[in-house]
Amino acid sequence: MTQVTNFFLNGQSYYIKKTVTLFDIIIYFNYNDSLLVLEYNNLICNKKNWKNISITNQDKIEIVTIVGGG
């Protein structure tokens, strides 16, 4: 039986059936990783850790993108 993991990204609920990292989420949702701040379970997460942190059940991820303009 496959384990289903529920996580929240920017307040929206998602379900996955395999192990993914924060970096996988960023790539999947097509975020520009040089222009964002990532909060993982209420803590700002350093970019160097994104590939090492696997999503677990009930994790909360908030991604804020930086937009330039004038």
mmCIF file with all atom_site columns, N, CA and C in Angstrom:
data_model
loop_
_atom_site.group_PDB
_atom_site.id
_atom_site.type_symbol
_atom_site.label_atom_id
_atom_site.label_alt_id
_atom_site.label_comp_id
_atom_site.label_asym_id
_atom_site.label_entity_id
_atom_site.label_seq_id
_atom_site.pdbx_PDB_ins_code
_atom_site.Cartn_x
_atom_site.Cartn_y
_atom_site.Cartn_z
_atom_site.occupancy
_atom_site.B_iso_or_equiv
_atom_site.pdbx_formal_charge
_atom_site.auth_seq_id
_atom_site.auth_comp_id
_atom_site.auth_asym_id
_atom_site.auth_atom_id
_atom_site.pdbx_PDB_model_num
ATOM 1   N N  . MET A 1 1  ? 0.847  -1.183 0.000   1.00 0.00 ? 1  MET A N  1
ATOM 2   C CA . MET A 1 1  ? 0.000  0.000  0.000   1.00 0.00 ? 1  MET A CA 1
ATOM 3   C C  . MET A 1 1  ? 0.892  1.246  0.000   1.00 0.00 ? 1  MET A C  1
ATOM 4   N N  . THR A 1 2  ? 0.528  2.208  -0.834  1.00 0.00 ? 2  THR A N  1
ATOM 5   C CA . THR A 1 2  ? 1.299  3.429  -0.958  1.00 0.00 ? 2  THR A CA 1
ATOM 6   C C  . THR A 1 2  ? 0.870  4.453  0.089   1.00 0.00 ? 2  THR A C  1
ATOM 7   N N  . GLN A 1 3  ? 1.841  5.039  0.739   1.00 0.00 ? 3  GLN A N  1
ATOM 8   C CA . GLN A 1 3  ? 1.594  6.069  1.740   1.00 0.00 ? 3  GLN A CA 1
ATOM 9   C C  . GLN A 1 3  ? 1.271  7.382  1.032   1.00 0.00 ? 3  GLN A C  1
ATOM 10  N N  . VAL A 1 4  ? 0.186  8.027  1.417   1.00 0.00 ? 4  VAL A N  1
ATOM 11  C CA . VAL A 1 4  ? -0.188 9.323  0.854   1.00 0.00 ? 4  VAL A CA 1
ATOM 12  C C  . VAL A 1 4  ? 0.165  10.395 1.870   1.00 0.00 ? 4  VAL A C  1
ATOM 13  N N  . THR A 1 5  ? 0.853  11.428 1.399   1.00 0.00 ? 5  THR A N  1
ATOM 14  C CA . THR A 1 5  ? 1.268  12.531 2.252   1.00 0.00 ? 5  THR A CA 1
ATOM 15  C C  . THR A 1 5  ? 0.487  13.770 1.867   1.00 0.00 ? 5  THR A C  1
ATOM 16  N N  . ASN A 1 6  ? -0.052 14.445 2.862   1.00 0.00 ? 6  ASN A N  1
ATOM 17  C CA . ASN A 1 6  ? -0.780 15.698 2.663   1.00 0.00 ? 6  ASN A CA 1
ATOM 18  C C  . ASN A 1 6  ? 0.096  16.841 3.147   1.00 0.00 ? 6  ASN A C  1
ATOM 19  N N  . PHE A 1 7  ? 0.278  17.858 2.293   1.00 0.00 ? 7  PHE A N  1
ATOM 20  C CA . PHE A 1 7  ? 1.013  19.053 2.702   1.00 0.00 ? 7  PHE A CA 1
ATOM 21  C C  . PHE A 1 7  ? 0.283  20.285 2.193   1.00 0.00 ? 7  PHE A C  1
ATOM 22  N N  . PHE A 1 8  ? 0.664  21.432 2.709   1.00 0.00 ? 8  PHE A N  1
ATOM 23  C CA . PHE A 1 8  ? 0.032  22.690 2.344   1.00 0.00 ? 8  PHE A CA 1
ATOM 24  C C  . PHE A 1 8  ? 1.062  23.616 1.720   1.00 0.00 ? 8  PHE A C  1
ATOM 25  N N  . LEU A 1 9  ? 0.726  24.164 0.564   1.00 0.00 ? 9  LEU A N  1
ATOM 26  C CA . LEU A 1 9  ? 1.581  25.123 -0.119  1.00 0.00 ? 9  LEU A CA 1
ATOM 27  C C  . LEU A 1 9  ? 0.783  26.399 -0.310  1.00 0.00 ? 9  LEU A C  1
ATOM 28  N N  . ASN A 1 10 ? 1.248  27.464 0.316   1.00 0.00 ? 10 ASN A N  1
ATOM 29  C CA . ASN A 1 10 ? 0.566  28.761 0.262   1.00 0.00 ? 10 ASN A CA 1
ATOM 30  C C  . ASN A 1 10 ? -0.912 28.626 0.604   1.00 0.00 ? 10 ASN A C  1
ATOM 31  N N  . GLY A 1 11 ? -1.198 27.802 1.616   1.00 0.00 ? 11 GLY A N  1
ATOM 32  C CA . GLY A 1 11 ? -2.552 27.640 2.119   1.00 0.00 ? 11 GLY A CA 1
ATOM 33  C C  . GLY A 1 11 ? -3.403 26.623 1.386   1.00 0.00 ? 11 GLY A C  1
ATOM 34  N N  . GLN A 1 12 ? -2.926 26.088 0.279   1.00 0.00 ? 12 GLN A N  1
ATOM 35  C CA . GLN A 1 12 ? -3.692 25.108 -0.488  1.00 0.00 ? 12 GLN A CA 1
ATOM 36  C C  . GLN A 1 12 ? -3.185 23.705 -0.190  1.00 0.00 ? 12 GLN A C  1
ATOM 37  N N  . SER A 1 13 ? -4.106 22.768 -0.046  1.00 0.00 ? 13 SER A N  1
ATOM 38  C CA . SER A 1 13 ? -3.773 21.392 0.305   1.00 0.00 ? 13 SER A CA 1
ATOM 39  C C  . SER A 1 13 ? -3.389 20.585 -0.939  1.00 0.00 ? 13 SER A C  1
ATOM 40  N N  . TYR A 1 14 ? -2.326 19.779 -0.821  1.00 0.00 ? 14 TYR A N  1
ATOM 41  C CA . TYR A 1 14 ? -1.872 18.894 -1.893  1.00 0.00 ? 14 TYR A CA 1
ATOM 42  C C  . TYR A 1 14 ? -1.609 17.511 -1.321  1.00 0.00 ? 14 TYR A C  1
ATOM 43  N N  . TYR A 1 15 ? -1.734 16.510 -2.171  1.00 0.00 ? 15 TYR A N  1
ATOM 44  C CA . TYR A 1 15 ? -1.466 15.130 -1.788  1.00 0.00 ? 15 TYR A CA 1
ATOM 45  C C  . TYR A 1 15 ? -0.413 14.553 -2.727  1.00 0.00 ? 15 TYR A C  1
ATOM 46  N N  . ILE A 1 16 ? 0.544  13.828 -2.165  1.00 0.00 ? 16 ILE A N  1
ATOM 47  C CA . ILE A 1 16 ? 1.577  13.183 -2.967  1.00 0.00 ? 16 ILE A CA 1
ATOM 48  C C  . ILE A 1 16 ? 1.713  11.725 -2.529  1.00 0.00 ? 16 ILE A C  1
ATOM 49  N N  . LYS A 1 17 ? 2.165  10.892 -3.452  1.00 0.00 ? 17 LYS A N  1
ATOM 50  C CA . LYS A 1 17 ? 2.328  9.465  -3.169  1.00 0.00 ? 17 LYS A CA 1
ATOM 51  C C  . LYS A 1 17 ? 3.781  9.034  -3.173  1.00 0.00 ? 17 LYS A C  1
ATOM 52  N N  . LYS A 1 18 ? 4.707  9.975  -3.345  1.00 0.00 ? 18 LYS A N  1
ATOM 53  C CA . LYS A 1 18 ? 6.120  9.624  -3.316  1.00 0.00 ? 18 LYS A CA 1
ATOM 54  C C  . LYS A 1 18 ? 6.871  10.656 -2.492  1.00 0.00 ? 18 LYS A C  1
ATOM 55  N N  . THR A 1 19 ? 8.113  10.361 -2.193  1.00 0.00 ? 19 THR A N  1
ATOM 56  C CA . THR A 1 19 ? 8.935  11.278 -1.414  1.00 0.00 ? 19 THR A CA 1
ATOM 57  C C  . THR A 1 19 ? 9.455  12.386 -2.311  1.00 0.00 ? 19 THR A C  1
ATOM 58  N N  . VAL A 1 20 ? 9.207  13.633 -1.906  1.00 0.00 ? 20 VAL A N  1
ATOM 59  C CA . VAL A 1 20 ? 9.714  14.792 -2.644  1.00 0.00 ? 20 VAL A CA 1
ATOM 60  C C  . VAL A 1 20 ? 10.362 15.756 -1.663  1.00 0.00 ? 20 VAL A C  1
ATOM 61  N N  . THR A 1 21 ? 11.276 16.555 -2.185  1.00 0.00 ? 21 THR A N  1
ATOM 62  C CA . THR A 1 21 ? 11.970 17.547 -1.366  1.00 0.00 ? 21 THR A CA 1
ATOM 63  C C  . THR A 1 21 ? 11.381 18.931 -1.632  1.00 0.00 ? 21 THR A C  1
ATOM 64  N N  . LEU A 1 22 ? 11.799 19.881 -0.817  1.00 0.00 ? 22 LEU A N  1
ATOM 65  C CA . LEU A 1 22 ? 11.385 21.267 -1.059  1.00 0.00 ? 22 LEU A CA 1
ATOM 66  C C  . LEU A 1 22 ? 11.830 21.722 -2.445  1.00 0.00 ? 22 LEU A C  1
ATOM 67  N N  . PHE A 1 23 ? 13.029 21.332 -2.846  1.00 0.00 ? 23 PHE A N  1
ATOM 68  C CA . PHE A 1 23 ? 13.525 21.699 -4.171  1.00 0.00 ? 23 PHE A CA 1
ATOM 69  C C  . PHE A 1 23 ? 12.645 21.114 -5.275  1.00 0.00 ? 23 PHE A C  1
ATOM 70  N N  . ASP A 1 24 ? 12.189 19.866 -5.110  1.00 0.00 ? 24 ASP A N  1
ATOM 71  C CA . ASP A 1 24 ? 11.285 19.247 -6.081  1.00 0.00 ? 24 ASP A CA 1
ATOM 72  C C  . ASP A 1 24 ? 10.001 20.063 -6.235  1.00 0.00 ? 24 ASP A C  1
ATOM 73  N N  . ILE A 1 25 ? 9.481  20.546 -5.116  1.00 0.00 ? 25 ILE A N  1
ATOM 74  C CA . ILE A 1 25 ? 8.257  21.364 -5.139  1.00 0.00 ? 25 ILE A CA 1
ATOM 75  C C  . ILE A 1 25 ? 8.496  22.657 -5.920  1.00 0.00 ? 25 ILE A C  1
ATOM 76  N N  . ILE A 1 26 ? 9.621  23.293 -5.684  1.00 0.00 ? 26 ILE A N  1
ATOM 77  C CA . ILE A 1 26 ? 9.953  24.546 -6.373  1.00 0.00 ? 26 ILE A CA 1
ATOM 78  C C  . ILE A 1 26 ? 10.036 24.315 -7.882  1.00 0.00 ? 26 ILE A C  1
ATOM 79  N N  . ILE A 1 27 ? 10.685 23.242 -8.284  1.00 0.00 ? 27 ILE A N  1
ATOM 80  C CA . ILE A 1 27 ? 10.808 22.916 -9.708  1.00 0.00 ? 27 ILE A CA 1
ATOM 81  C C  . ILE A 1 27 ? 9.445  22.559 -10.303 1.00 0.00 ? 27 ILE A C  1
ATOM 82  N N  . TYR A 1 28 ? 8.684  21.725 -9.608  1.00 0.00 ? 28 TYR A N  1
ATOM 83  C CA . TYR A 1 28 ? 7.387  21.281 -10.119 1.00 0.00 ? 28 TYR A CA 1
ATOM 84  C C  . TYR A 1 28 ? 6.444  22.458 -10.370 1.00 0.00 ? 28 TYR A C  1
ATOM 85  N N  . PHE A 1 29 ? 6.419  23.413 -9.448  1.00 0.00 ? 29 PHE A N  1
ATOM 86  C CA . PHE A 1 29 ? 5.522  24.556 -9.594  1.00 0.00 ? 29 PHE A CA 1
ATOM 87  C C  . PHE A 1 29 ? 6.166  25.705 -10.380 1.00 0.00 ? 29 PHE A C  1
ATOM 88  N N  . ASN A 1 30 ? 7.341  25.455 -10.950 1.00 0.00 ? 30 ASN A N  1
ATOM 89  C CA . ASN A 1 30 ? 8.021  26.385 -11.853 1.00 0.00 ? 30 ASN A CA 1
ATOM 90  C C  . ASN A 1 30 ? 8.349  27.733 -11.209 1.00 0.00 ? 30 ASN A C  1
ATOM 91  N N  . TYR A 1 31 ? 8.798  27.700 -9.967  1.00 0.00 ? 31 TYR A N  1
ATOM 92  C CA . TYR A 1 31 ? 9.257  28.924 -9.299  1.00 0.00 ? 31 TYR A CA 1
ATOM 93  C C  . TYR A 1 31 ? 10.695 29.214 -9.714  1.00 0.00 ? 31 TYR A C  1
ATOM 94  N N  . ASN A 1 32 ? 11.033 30.479 -9.807  1.00 0.00 ? 32 ASN A N  1
ATOM 95  C CA . ASN A 1 32 ? 12.414 30.897 -10.049 1.00 0.00 ? 32 ASN A CA 1
ATOM 96  C C  . ASN A 1 32 ? 13.110 30.888 -8.685  1.00 0.00 ? 32 ASN A C  1
ATOM 97  N N  . ASP A 1 33 ? 13.988 29.931 -8.469  1.00 0.00 ? 33 ASP A N  1
ATOM 98  C CA . ASP A 1 33 ? 14.575 29.744 -7.133  1.00 0.00 ? 33 ASP A CA 1
ATOM 99  C C  . ASP A 1 33 ? 15.495 30.877 -6.692  1.00 0.00 ? 33 ASP A C  1
ATOM 100 N N  . SER A 1 34 ? 15.863 31.757 -7.603  1.00 0.00 ? 34 SER A N  1
ATOM 101 C CA . SER A 1 34 ? 16.715 32.885 -7.200  1.00 0.00 ? 34 SER A CA 1
ATOM 102 C C  . SER A 1 34 ? 15.899 34.091 -6.753  1.00 0.00 ? 34 SER A C  1
ATOM 103 N N  . LEU A 1 35 ? 14.573 34.026 -6.924  1.00 0.00 ? 35 LEU A N  1
ATOM 104 C CA . LEU A 1 35 ? 13.726 35.175 -6.588  1.00 0.00 ? 35 LEU A CA 1
ATOM 105 C C  . LEU A 1 35 ? 12.616 34.810 -5.609  1.00 0.00 ? 35 LEU A C  1
ATOM 106 N N  . LEU A 1 36 ? 12.940 34.010 -4.607  1.00 0.00 ? 36 LEU A N  1
ATOM 107 C CA . LEU A 1 36 ? 11.894 33.648 -3.660  1.00 0.00 ? 36 LEU A CA 1
ATOM 108 C C  . LEU A 1 36 ? 12.448 33.464 -2.251  1.00 0.00 ? 36 LEU A C  1
ATOM 109 N N  . VAL A 1 37 ? 11.527 33.528 -1.315  1.00 0.00 ? 37 VAL A N  1
ATOM 110 C CA . VAL A 1 37 ? 11.802 33.212 0.085   1.00 0.00 ? 37 VAL A CA 1
ATOM 111 C C  . VAL A 1 37 ? 10.880 32.051 0.432   1.00 0.00 ? 37 VAL A C  1
ATOM 112 N N  . LEU A 1 38 ? 11.430 31.019 1.060   1.00 0.00 ? 38 LEU A N  1
ATOM 113 C CA . LEU A 1 38 ? 10.653 29.840 1.389   1.00 0.00 ? 38 LEU A CA 1
ATOM 114 C C  . LEU A 1 38 ? 10.559 29.684 2.896   1.00 0.00 ? 38 LEU A C  1
ATOM 115 N N  . GLU A 1 39 ? 9.333  29.557 3.364   1.00 0.00 ? 39 GLU A N  1
ATOM 116 C CA . GLU A 1 39 ? 9.070  29.305 4.787   1.00 0.00 ? 39 GLU A CA 1
ATOM 117 C C  . GLU A 1 39 ? 8.567  27.870 4.905   1.00 0.00 ? 39 GLU A C  1
ATOM 118 N N  . TYR A 1 40 ? 9.228  27.095 5.763   1.00 0.00 ? 40 TYR A N  1
ATOM 119 C CA . TYR A 1 40 ? 8.880  25.690 5.958   1.00 0.00 ? 40 TYR A CA 1
ATOM 120 C C  . TYR A 1 40 ? 8.503  25.476 7.420   1.00 0.00 ? 40 TYR A C  1
ATOM 121 N N  . ASN A 1 41 ? 7.246  25.139 7.652   1.00 0.00 ? 41 ASN A N  1
ATOM 122 C CA . ASN A 1 41 ? 6.726  24.960 9.007   1.00 0.00 ? 41 ASN A CA 1
ATOM 123 C C  . ASN A 1 41 ? 7.068  26.147 9.911   1.00 0.00 ? 41 ASN A C  1
ATOM 124 N N  . ASN A 1 42 ? 6.767  27.333 9.409   1.00 0.00 ? 42 ASN A N  1
ATOM 125 C CA . ASN A 1 42 ? 6.883  28.606 10.135  1.00 0.00 ? 42 ASN A CA 1
ATOM 126 C C  . ASN A 1 42 ? 8.311  29.093 10.350  1.00 0.00 ? 42 ASN A C  1
ATOM 127 N N  . LEU A 1 43 ? 9.294  28.509 9.661   1.00 0.00 ? 43 LEU A N  1
ATOM 128 C CA . LEU A 1 43 ? 10.676 28.969 9.753   1.00 0.00 ? 43 LEU A CA 1
ATOM 129 C C  . LEU A 1 43 ? 11.218 29.236 8.352   1.00 0.00 ? 43 LEU A C  1
ATOM 130 N N  . ILE A 1 44 ? 11.950 30.335 8.192   1.00 0.00 ? 44 ILE A N  1
ATOM 131 C CA . ILE A 1 44 ? 12.589 30.615 6.917   1.00 0.00 ? 44 ILE A CA 1
ATOM 132 C C  . ILE A 1 44 ? 13.622 29.524 6.661   1.00 0.00 ? 44 ILE A C  1
ATOM 133 N N  . CYS A 1 45 ? 13.582 28.949 5.473   1.00 0.00 ? 45 CYS A N  1
ATOM 134 C CA . CYS A 1 45 ? 14.461 27.831 5.145   1.00 0.00 ? 45 CYS A CA 1
ATOM 135 C C  . CYS A 1 45 ? 15.547 28.298 4.181   1.00 0.00 ? 45 CYS A C  1
ATOM 136 N N  . ASN A 1 46 ? 16.786 28.048 4.551   1.00 0.00 ? 46 ASN A N  1
ATOM 137 C CA . ASN A 1 46 ? 17.929 28.418 3.737   1.00 0.00 ? 46 ASN A CA 1
ATOM 138 C C  . ASN A 1 46 ? 17.956 27.601 2.447   1.00 0.00 ? 46 ASN A C  1
ATOM 139 N N  . LYS A 1 47 ? 18.269 28.257 1.344   1.00 0.00 ? 47 LYS A N  1
ATOM 140 C CA . LYS A 1 47 ? 18.283 27.624 0.030   1.00 0.00 ? 47 LYS A CA 1
ATOM 141 C C  . LYS A 1 47 ? 19.184 26.385 -0.024  1.00 0.00 ? 47 LYS A C  1
ATOM 142 N N  . LYS A 1 48 ? 20.281 26.398 0.706   1.00 0.00 ? 48 LYS A N  1
ATOM 143 C CA . LYS A 1 48 ? 21.210 25.264 0.660   1.00 0.00 ? 48 LYS A CA 1
ATOM 144 C C  . LYS A 1 48 ? 20.607 23.983 1.254   1.00 0.00 ? 48 LYS A C  1
ATOM 145 N N  . ASN A 1 49 ? 19.500 24.102 1.990   1.00 0.00 ? 49 ASN A N  1
ATOM 146 C CA . ASN A 1 49 ? 18.852 22.942 2.603   1.00 0.00 ? 49 ASN A CA 1
ATOM 147 C C  . ASN A 1 49 ? 17.686 22.380 1.796   1.00 0.00 ? 49 ASN A C  1
ATOM 148 N N  . TRP A 1 50 ? 17.263 23.061 0.750   1.00 0.00 ? 50 TRP A N  1
ATOM 149 C CA . TRP A 1 50 ? 16.061 22.663 0.014   1.00 0.00 ? 50 TRP A CA 1
ATOM 150 C C  . TRP A 1 50 ? 16.121 21.245 -0.540  1.00 0.00 ? 50 TRP A C  1
ATOM 151 N N  . LYS A 1 51 ? 17.273 20.813 -0.986  1.00 0.00 ? 51 LYS A N  1
ATOM 152 C CA . LYS A 1 51 ? 17.388 19.463 -1.572  1.00 0.00 ? 51 LYS A CA 1
ATOM 153 C C  . LYS A 1 51 ? 17.457 18.374 -0.502  1.00 0.00 ? 51 LYS A C  1
ATOM 154 N N  . ASN A 1 52 ? 17.659 18.765 0.750   1.00 0.00 ? 52 ASN A N  1
ATOM 155 C CA . ASN A 1 52 ? 17.816 17.787 1.837   1.00 0.00 ? 52 ASN A CA 1
ATOM 156 C C  . ASN A 1 52 ? 16.572 17.615 2.693   1.00 0.00 ? 52 ASN A C  1
ATOM 157 N N  . ILE A 1 53 ? 15.567 18.451 2.490   1.00 0.00 ? 53 ILE A N  1
ATOM 158 C CA . ILE A 1 53 ? 14.367 18.389 3.330   1.00 0.00 ? 53 ILE A CA 1
ATOM 159 C C  . ILE A 1 53 ? 13.238 17.729 2.549   1.00 0.00 ? 53 ILE A C  1
ATOM 160 N N  . SER A 1 54 ? 12.801 16.572 3.016   1.00 0.00 ? 54 SER A N  1
ATOM 161 C CA . SER A 1 54 ? 11.694 15.851 2.402   1.00 0.00 ? 54 SER A CA 1
ATOM 162 C C  . SER A 1 54 ? 10.374 16.298 3.013   1.00 0.00 ? 54 SER A C  1
ATOM 163 N N  . ILE A 1 55 ? 9.368  16.385 2.168   1.00 0.00 ? 55 ILE A N  1
ATOM 164 C CA . ILE A 1 55 ? 8.031  16.780 2.618   1.00 0.00 ? 55 ILE A CA 1
ATOM 165 C C  . ILE A 1 55 ? 7.428  15.640 3.426   1.00 0.00 ? 55 ILE A C  1
ATOM 166 N N  . THR A 1 56 ? 6.881  15.973 4.590   1.00 0.00 ? 56 THR A N  1
ATOM 167 C CA . THR A 1 56 ? 6.200  14.984 5.428   1.00 0.00 ? 56 THR A CA 1
ATOM 168 C C  . THR A 1 56 ? 4.754  15.414 5.639   1.00 0.00 ? 56 THR A C  1
ATOM 169 N N  . ASN A 1 57 ? 3.977  14.521 6.205   1.00 0.00 ? 57 ASN A N  1
ATOM 170 C CA . ASN A 1 57 ? 2.545  14.766 6.383   1.00 0.00 ? 57 ASN A CA 1
ATOM 171 C C  . ASN A 1 57 ? 2.276  16.025 7.207   1.00 0.00 ? 57 ASN A C  1
ATOM 172 N N  . GLN A 1 58 ? 1.372  16.841 6.708   1.00 0.00 ? 58 GLN A N  1
ATOM 173 C CA . GLN A 1 58 ? 0.902  18.079 7.351   1.00 0.00 ? 58 GLN A CA 1
ATOM 174 C C  . GLN A 1 58 ? 1.928  19.219 7.343   1.00 0.00 ? 58 GLN A C  1
ATOM 175 N N  . ASP A 1 59 ? 2.997  19.105 6.548   1.00 0.00 ? 59 ASP A N  1
ATOM 176 C CA . ASP A 1 59 ? 3.951  20.209 6.432   1.00 0.00 ? 59 ASP A CA 1
ATOM 177 C C  . ASP A 1 59 ? 3.270  21.434 5.831   1.00 0.00 ? 59 ASP A C  1
ATOM 178 N N  . LYS A 1 60 ? 3.748  22.589 6.254   1.00 0.00 ? 60 LYS A N  1
ATOM 179 C CA . LYS A 1 60 ? 3.226  23.862 5.747   1.00 0.00 ? 60 LYS A CA 1
ATOM 180 C C  . LYS A 1 60 ? 4.376  24.624 5.081   1.00 0.00 ? 60 LYS A C  1
ATOM 181 N N  . ILE A 1 61 ? 4.176  24.922 3.805   1.00 0.00 ? 61 ILE A N  1
ATOM 182 C CA . ILE A 1 61 ? 5.188  25.621 3.021   1.00 0.00 ? 61 ILE A CA 1
ATOM 183 C C  . ILE A 1 61 ? 4.577  26.904 2.488   1.00 0.00 ? 61 ILE A C  1
ATOM 184 N N  . GLU A 1 62 ? 5.272  27.986 2.692   1.00 0.00 ? 62 GLU A N  1
ATOM 185 C CA . GLU A 1 62 ? 4.854  29.275 2.138   1.00 0.00 ? 62 GLU A CA 1
ATOM 186 C C  . GLU A 1 62 ? 5.983  29.765 1.248   1.00 0.00 ? 62 GLU A C  1
ATOM 187 N N  . ILE A 1 63 ? 5.648  30.136 0.023   1.00 0.00 ? 63 ILE A N  1
ATOM 188 C CA . ILE A 1 63 ? 6.644  30.655 -0.911  1.00 0.00 ? 63 ILE A CA 1
ATOM 189 C C  . ILE A 1 63 ? 6.227  32.055 -1.303  1.00 0.00 ? 63 ILE A C  1
ATOM 190 N N  . VAL A 1 64 ? 7.153  32.986 -1.091  1.00 0.00 ? 64 VAL A N  1
ATOM 191 C CA . VAL A 1 64 ? 6.918  34.379 -1.468  1.00 0.00 ? 64 VAL A CA 1
ATOM 192 C C  . VAL A 1 64 ? 7.922  34.730 -2.552  1.00 0.00 ? 64 VAL A C  1
ATOM 193 N N  . THR A 1 65 ? 7.416  35.192 -3.681  1.00 0.00 ? 65 THR A N  1
ATOM 194 C CA . THR A 1 65 ? 8.301  35.555 -4.780  1.00 0.00 ? 65 THR A CA 1
ATOM 195 C C  . THR A 1 65 ? 8.578  37.054 -4.751  1.00 0.00 ? 65 THR A C  1
ATOM 196 N N  . ILE A 1 66 ? 9.746  37.409 -5.237  1.00 0.00 ? 66 ILE A N  1
ATOM 197 C CA . ILE A 1 66 ? 10.165 38.808 -5.299  1.00 0.00 ? 66 ILE A CA 1
ATOM 198 C C  . ILE A 1 66 ? 9.921  39.287 -6.720  1.00 0.00 ? 66 ILE A C  1
ATOM 199 N N  . VAL A 1 67 ? 9.187  40.379 -6.840  1.00 0.00 ? 67 VAL A N  1
ATOM 200 C CA . VAL A 1 67 ? 8.851  40.933 -8.145  1.00 0.00 ? 67 VAL A CA 1
ATOM 201 C C  . VAL A 1 67 ? 9.442  42.319 -8.253  1.00 0.00 ? 67 VAL A C  1
ATOM 202 N N  . GLY A 1 68 ? 10.192 42.555 -9.315  1.00 0.00 ? 68 GLY A N  1
ATOM 203 C CA . GLY A 1 68 ? 10.763 43.872 -9.541  1.00 0.00 ? 68 GLY A CA 1
ATOM 204 C C  . GLY A 1 68 ? 9.877  44.683 -10.479 1.00 0.00 ? 68 GLY A C  1
ATOM 205 N N  . GLY A 1 69 ? 10.112 45.932 -10.498 1.00 0.00 ? 69 GLY A N  1
ATOM 206 C CA . GLY A 1 69 ? 9.339  46.804 -11.387 1.00 0.00 ? 69 GLY A CA 1
ATOM 207 C C  . GLY A 1 69 ? 9.542  48.250 -11.017 1.00 0.00 ? 69 GLY A C  1
ATOM 208 N N  . GLY A 1 70 ? 8.928  49.068 -11.753 1.00 0.00 ? 70 GLY A N  1
ATOM 209 C CA . GLY A 1 70 ? 9.126  50.474 -11.457 1.00 0.00 ? 70 GLY A CA 1
ATOM 210 C C  . GLY A 1 70 ? 8.009  51.336 -11.939 1.00 0.00 ? 70 GLY A C  1
#
